[in-house]
Amino acid sequence: MKLEKEFYTRTDTIKIAKELLGKKLVSNFGGNITSGIICETEAYCGTKDRGCHAYNGRFTDRTKIMYAVGGVVYVYLCYGVHYLFNVITHIEGEPHAVLIRAIAVQDGLQTILKRRNKTSPDAGLGAGPGLVSACLGFTTKHTGLSLSGNKVWIEDAERIPEKNIIKSARVGMTFEGKYKRIPWRFRIKGSQFTSPAK
DNA sequence: TAGGTGATCTTG
DNA sequence: AAGATCACCTAT
């Protein structure tokens, strides 16, 4: 079952970030269906969140998509090399998003291996936000795609119980203050597919 | 553990 | 218009 628009338009982004763990992220580009189980996420929560691209109301060509109503895709280029895939949440005008940081590869292994330039699979195939996009074929041109369409979507699955979710500080928070340490990074306990801990 | 890489943002 | 910054990966 594809998650409905109503899943994403809810206002509790932390809750959504946790609920996305264990669900299946699917892309269908050029007839190639590829997918993976989401093992790690991070929440970015609006203009008050120092770590969020839309902090302090920043509204630019890049970040404007964050202000859209939940249920669309936001991909941006990081360090000139890696595409990072986010799901927009919350209502229109509230720039919240969930970054997908790691997946356990499911369908379309041959296509994924080709995209990753590998000959055989391993646990690290989708373990990192840049690698998630490399596996599923995401680039900045996919920004704005609806998760209710037939190119990218997320399929429902059983909830990961709270006790099996590891919370920690988000990666790459170089500033000081409350939002540096806030535990908005979520991983499935014991998963070998998550990105390296910091 | 350092370097690569380029879009984006900030400063002058 | 130039320089700093950046939610990272890979191979030394």
Short mmCIF file of C-alpha atoms (C1' of nucleotides) in Angstrom, two decimals:
data_model
loop_
_atom_site.label_atom_id
_atom_site.label_comp_id
_atom_site.label_asym_id
_atom_site.label_seq_id
_atom_site.Cartn_x
_atom_site.Cartn_y
_atom_site.Cartn_z
CA MET A 1 0.00 0.00 0.00
CA LYS A 2 1.27 3.40 -1.04
CA LEU A 3 1.26 5.96 1.76
CA GLU A 4 -1.40 8.61 1.16
CA LYS A 5 -0.91 12.35 0.98
CA GLU A 6 -2.43 12.59 4.48
CA PHE A 7 0.54 10.73 5.93
CA TYR A 8 2.87 13.57 4.96
CA THR A 9 0.68 16.58 5.63
CA ARG A 10 0.54 15.86 9.37
CA THR A 11 2.27 18.48 11.50
CA ASP A 12 4.44 16.25 13.71
CA THR A 13 7.57 15.79 11.60
CA ILE A 14 9.41 13.94 14.40
CA LYS A 15 6.65 11.35 14.44
CA ILE A 16 6.70 11.04 10.65
CA ALA A 17 10.50 10.60 10.67
CA LYS A 18 10.12 7.73 13.13
CA GLU A 19 7.20 6.17 11.28
CA LEU A 20 9.14 6.17 8.02
CA LEU A 21 11.60 3.67 9.48
CA GLY A 22 10.88 0.17 8.13
CA LYS A 23 8.85 1.47 5.18
CA LYS A 24 9.81 0.91 1.55
CA LEU A 25 11.03 3.80 -0.60
CA VAL A 26 10.46 3.07 -4.30
CA SER A 27 11.52 4.82 -7.50
CA ASN A 28 10.40 4.01 -11.03
CA PHE A 29 12.56 5.81 -13.58
CA GLY A 30 12.68 4.70 -17.20
CA GLY A 31 10.88 1.47 -16.42
CA ASN A 32 13.40 0.46 -13.76
CA ILE A 33 11.78 -0.14 -10.40
CA THR A 34 14.24 0.09 -7.53
CA SER A 35 13.52 0.16 -3.80
CA GLY A 36 14.88 -0.13 -0.30
CA ILE A 37 13.68 -0.34 3.30
CA ILE A 38 14.28 2.94 5.14
CA CYS A 39 16.67 2.29 8.04
CA GLU A 40 17.68 5.81 9.07
CA THR A 41 16.11 9.28 8.92
CA GLU A 42 16.62 12.81 10.23
CA ALA A 43 13.94 15.42 10.93
CA TYR A 44 14.33 19.09 9.94
CA CYS A 45 11.66 21.21 11.54
CA GLY A 46 10.95 24.64 10.16
CA THR A 47 12.28 28.17 10.48
CA LYS A 48 13.20 27.83 14.18
CA ASP A 49 15.46 24.81 13.55
CA ARG A 50 19.03 26.02 13.19
CA GLY A 51 19.91 22.90 11.19
CA CYS A 52 17.11 23.33 8.68
CA HIS A 53 17.76 24.85 5.25
CA ALA A 54 14.78 27.12 5.85
CA TYR A 55 16.13 28.38 9.18
CA ASN A 56 15.11 31.94 9.96
CA GLY A 57 12.72 31.96 7.04
CA ARG A 58 15.30 31.46 4.33
CA PHE A 59 13.35 31.30 1.08
CA THR A 60 15.45 30.81 -2.05
CA ASP A 61 15.23 28.93 -5.33
CA ARG A 62 16.66 25.91 -3.57
CA THR A 63 14.64 25.99 -0.35
CA LYS A 64 11.27 27.23 -1.62
CA ILE A 65 10.06 23.66 -2.17
CA MET A 66 10.26 23.10 1.60
CA TYR A 67 7.35 25.49 2.05
CA ALA A 68 5.09 23.36 -0.14
CA VAL A 69 2.40 21.17 1.37
CA GLY A 70 3.69 17.77 2.56
CA GLY A 71 4.07 14.80 0.26
CA VAL A 72 6.60 16.05 -2.30
CA VAL A 73 10.28 15.36 -2.92
CA TYR A 74 13.22 17.71 -2.19
CA VAL A 75 16.60 16.69 -3.59
CA TYR A 76 19.67 18.90 -3.41
CA LEU A 77 23.35 18.61 -4.27
CA CYS A 78 25.73 18.38 -1.31
CA TYR A 79 29.47 19.03 -1.52
CA GLY A 80 29.14 19.21 -5.28
CA VAL A 81 29.01 15.42 -5.41
CA HIS A 82 26.09 13.86 -3.58
CA TYR A 83 22.36 14.16 -4.03
CA LEU A 84 20.42 14.12 -0.76
CA PHE A 85 16.81 12.97 -0.81
CA ASN A 86 14.20 14.53 1.48
CA VAL A 87 10.47 14.12 1.99
CA ILE A 88 8.55 17.33 2.61
CA THR A 89 6.05 17.21 5.49
CA HIS A 90 3.63 19.54 7.32
CA ILE A 91 1.19 22.05 5.84
CA GLU A 92 1.87 24.69 3.20
CA GLY A 93 4.09 27.49 4.52
CA GLU A 94 5.75 25.33 7.21
CA PRO A 95 9.15 24.21 5.87
CA HIS A 96 9.58 20.78 7.46
CA ALA A 97 11.35 17.79 5.91
CA VAL A 98 12.69 14.31 6.62
CA LEU A 99 16.09 13.34 5.19
CA ILE A 100 16.36 9.66 4.22
CA ARG A 101 19.84 8.63 5.37
CA ALA A 102 20.00 4.90 4.71
CA ILE A 103 18.13 2.07 3.02
CA ALA A 104 18.41 -1.72 2.84
CA VAL A 105 18.18 -2.48 -0.87
CA GLN A 106 15.13 -4.53 -1.96
CA ASP A 107 14.01 -4.51 -5.60
CA GLY A 108 15.95 -3.81 -8.78
CA LEU A 109 19.32 -4.98 -7.55
CA GLN A 110 20.82 -5.17 -11.04
CA THR A 111 19.88 -1.56 -11.79
CA ILE A 112 21.16 -0.45 -8.39
CA LEU A 113 24.49 -2.22 -8.83
CA LYS A 114 24.90 -0.52 -12.18
CA ARG A 115 24.10 2.91 -10.69
CA ARG A 116 26.54 2.27 -7.83
CA ASN A 117 29.18 0.89 -10.19
CA LYS A 118 29.43 -2.33 -8.17
CA THR A 119 29.40 -5.99 -9.14
CA SER A 120 28.01 -7.49 -5.93
CA PRO A 121 25.77 -6.22 -3.12
CA ASP A 122 26.89 -5.53 0.44
CA ALA A 123 25.40 -3.95 3.56
CA GLY A 124 26.90 -0.57 2.70
CA LEU A 125 25.12 -0.29 -0.64
CA GLY A 126 22.58 2.25 0.65
CA ALA A 127 24.20 3.20 3.97
CA GLY A 128 24.47 6.98 3.72
CA PRO A 129 22.30 9.81 2.40
CA GLY A 130 24.33 10.27 -0.77
CA LEU A 131 24.22 6.54 -1.42
CA VAL A 132 20.44 6.35 -1.06
CA SER A 133 20.11 8.69 -4.03
CA ALA A 134 22.85 6.88 -5.93
CA CYS A 135 20.95 3.58 -5.50
CA LEU A 136 17.50 4.86 -6.43
CA GLY A 137 18.61 7.32 -9.12
CA PHE A 138 17.58 10.61 -7.51
CA THR A 139 18.95 13.93 -8.71
CA THR A 140 17.96 17.56 -8.20
CA LYS A 141 15.63 17.39 -11.19
CA HIS A 142 13.31 15.18 -9.13
CA THR A 143 12.67 18.01 -6.66
CA GLY A 144 8.94 18.74 -6.56
CA LEU A 145 7.77 15.27 -7.61
CA SER A 146 4.68 14.09 -5.76
CA LEU A 147 4.93 11.02 -3.55
CA SER A 148 1.40 10.19 -4.64
CA GLY A 149 2.52 9.79 -8.29
CA ASN A 150 4.01 6.84 -10.15
CA LYS A 151 7.70 7.87 -10.21
CA VAL A 152 8.50 7.95 -6.49
CA TRP A 153 6.48 6.70 -3.56
CA ILE A 154 6.72 5.07 -0.14
CA GLU A 155 4.92 1.83 0.72
CA ASP A 156 3.39 1.20 4.10
CA ALA A 157 4.78 -1.43 6.46
CA GLU A 158 4.49 -2.41 10.07
CA ARG A 159 5.60 0.27 12.51
CA ILE A 160 9.00 -0.14 14.15
CA PRO A 161 8.29 -0.17 17.92
CA GLU A 162 9.63 2.81 19.87
CA LYS A 163 12.05 0.60 21.83
CA ASN A 164 13.77 -0.42 18.58
CA ILE A 165 14.43 3.14 17.47
CA ILE A 166 17.79 4.69 18.35
CA LYS A 167 17.68 8.47 18.72
CA SER A 168 20.78 10.63 18.42
CA ALA A 169 21.98 14.06 17.38
CA ARG A 170 21.92 14.89 13.69
CA VAL A 171 25.04 14.74 11.58
CA GLY A 172 26.90 17.85 10.49
CA MET A 173 25.51 20.42 12.93
CA THR A 174 28.45 22.83 13.04
CA PHE A 175 26.72 25.62 14.99
CA GLU A 176 26.14 25.89 18.74
CA GLY A 177 22.95 25.72 20.77
CA LYS A 178 19.86 23.64 21.34
CA TYR A 179 19.48 22.31 17.82
CA LYS A 180 23.03 20.97 17.65
CA ARG A 181 22.31 18.24 20.21
CA ILE A 182 18.61 17.68 19.71
CA PRO A 183 17.99 13.93 19.04
CA TRP A 184 16.29 14.10 15.69
CA ARG A 185 18.25 11.33 14.00
CA PHE A 186 16.48 7.99 14.04
CA ARG A 187 17.87 4.55 13.27
CA ILE A 188 16.48 1.03 13.44
CA LYS A 189 18.22 -0.68 16.33
CA GLY A 190 20.66 -3.34 15.20
CA SER A 191 20.36 -2.52 11.51
CA GLN A 192 23.56 -3.20 9.63
CA PHE A 193 22.40 -0.89 6.86
CA THR A 194 22.60 2.47 8.65
CA SER A 195 25.27 5.03 7.90
CA PRO A 196 28.37 5.15 10.14
CA ALA A 197 27.72 6.60 13.62
CA LYS A 198 29.40 9.81 14.64
"C1'" DT B 1 41.65 11.31 7.50
"C1'" DA B 2 41.96 14.36 3.61
"C1'" DG B 3 40.48 15.66 -0.68
"C1'" DG B 4 37.13 16.21 -4.36
"C1'" DT B 5 33.27 18.79 -6.18
"C1'" DG B 6 29.87 22.48 -7.57
"C1'" DA B 7 25.53 24.91 -6.29
"C1'" DT B 8 24.24 28.24 -3.14
"C1'" DC B 9 24.67 32.04 -0.09
"C1'" DT B 10 27.16 36.12 1.72
"C1'" DT B 11 30.05 39.88 1.46
"C1'" DG B 12 32.09 43.84 -0.50
"C1'" DA C 1 32.14 38.87 -8.68
"C1'" DA C 2 34.70 36.25 -5.55
"C1'" DG C 3 35.15 33.43 -1.51
"C1'" DA C 4 33.21 30.51 2.16
"C1'" DT C 5 30.28 27.04 3.23
"C1'" DC C 6 28.02 22.51 2.99
"C1'" DA C 7 22.55 17.39 6.15
"C1'" DC C 8 29.13 13.29 2.34
"C1'" DC C 9 31.83 9.28 0.04
"C1'" DT C 10 35.92 7.00 -1.22
"C1'" DA C 11 40.40 5.50 -1.19
"C1'" DT C 12 44.84 6.23 0.86
#
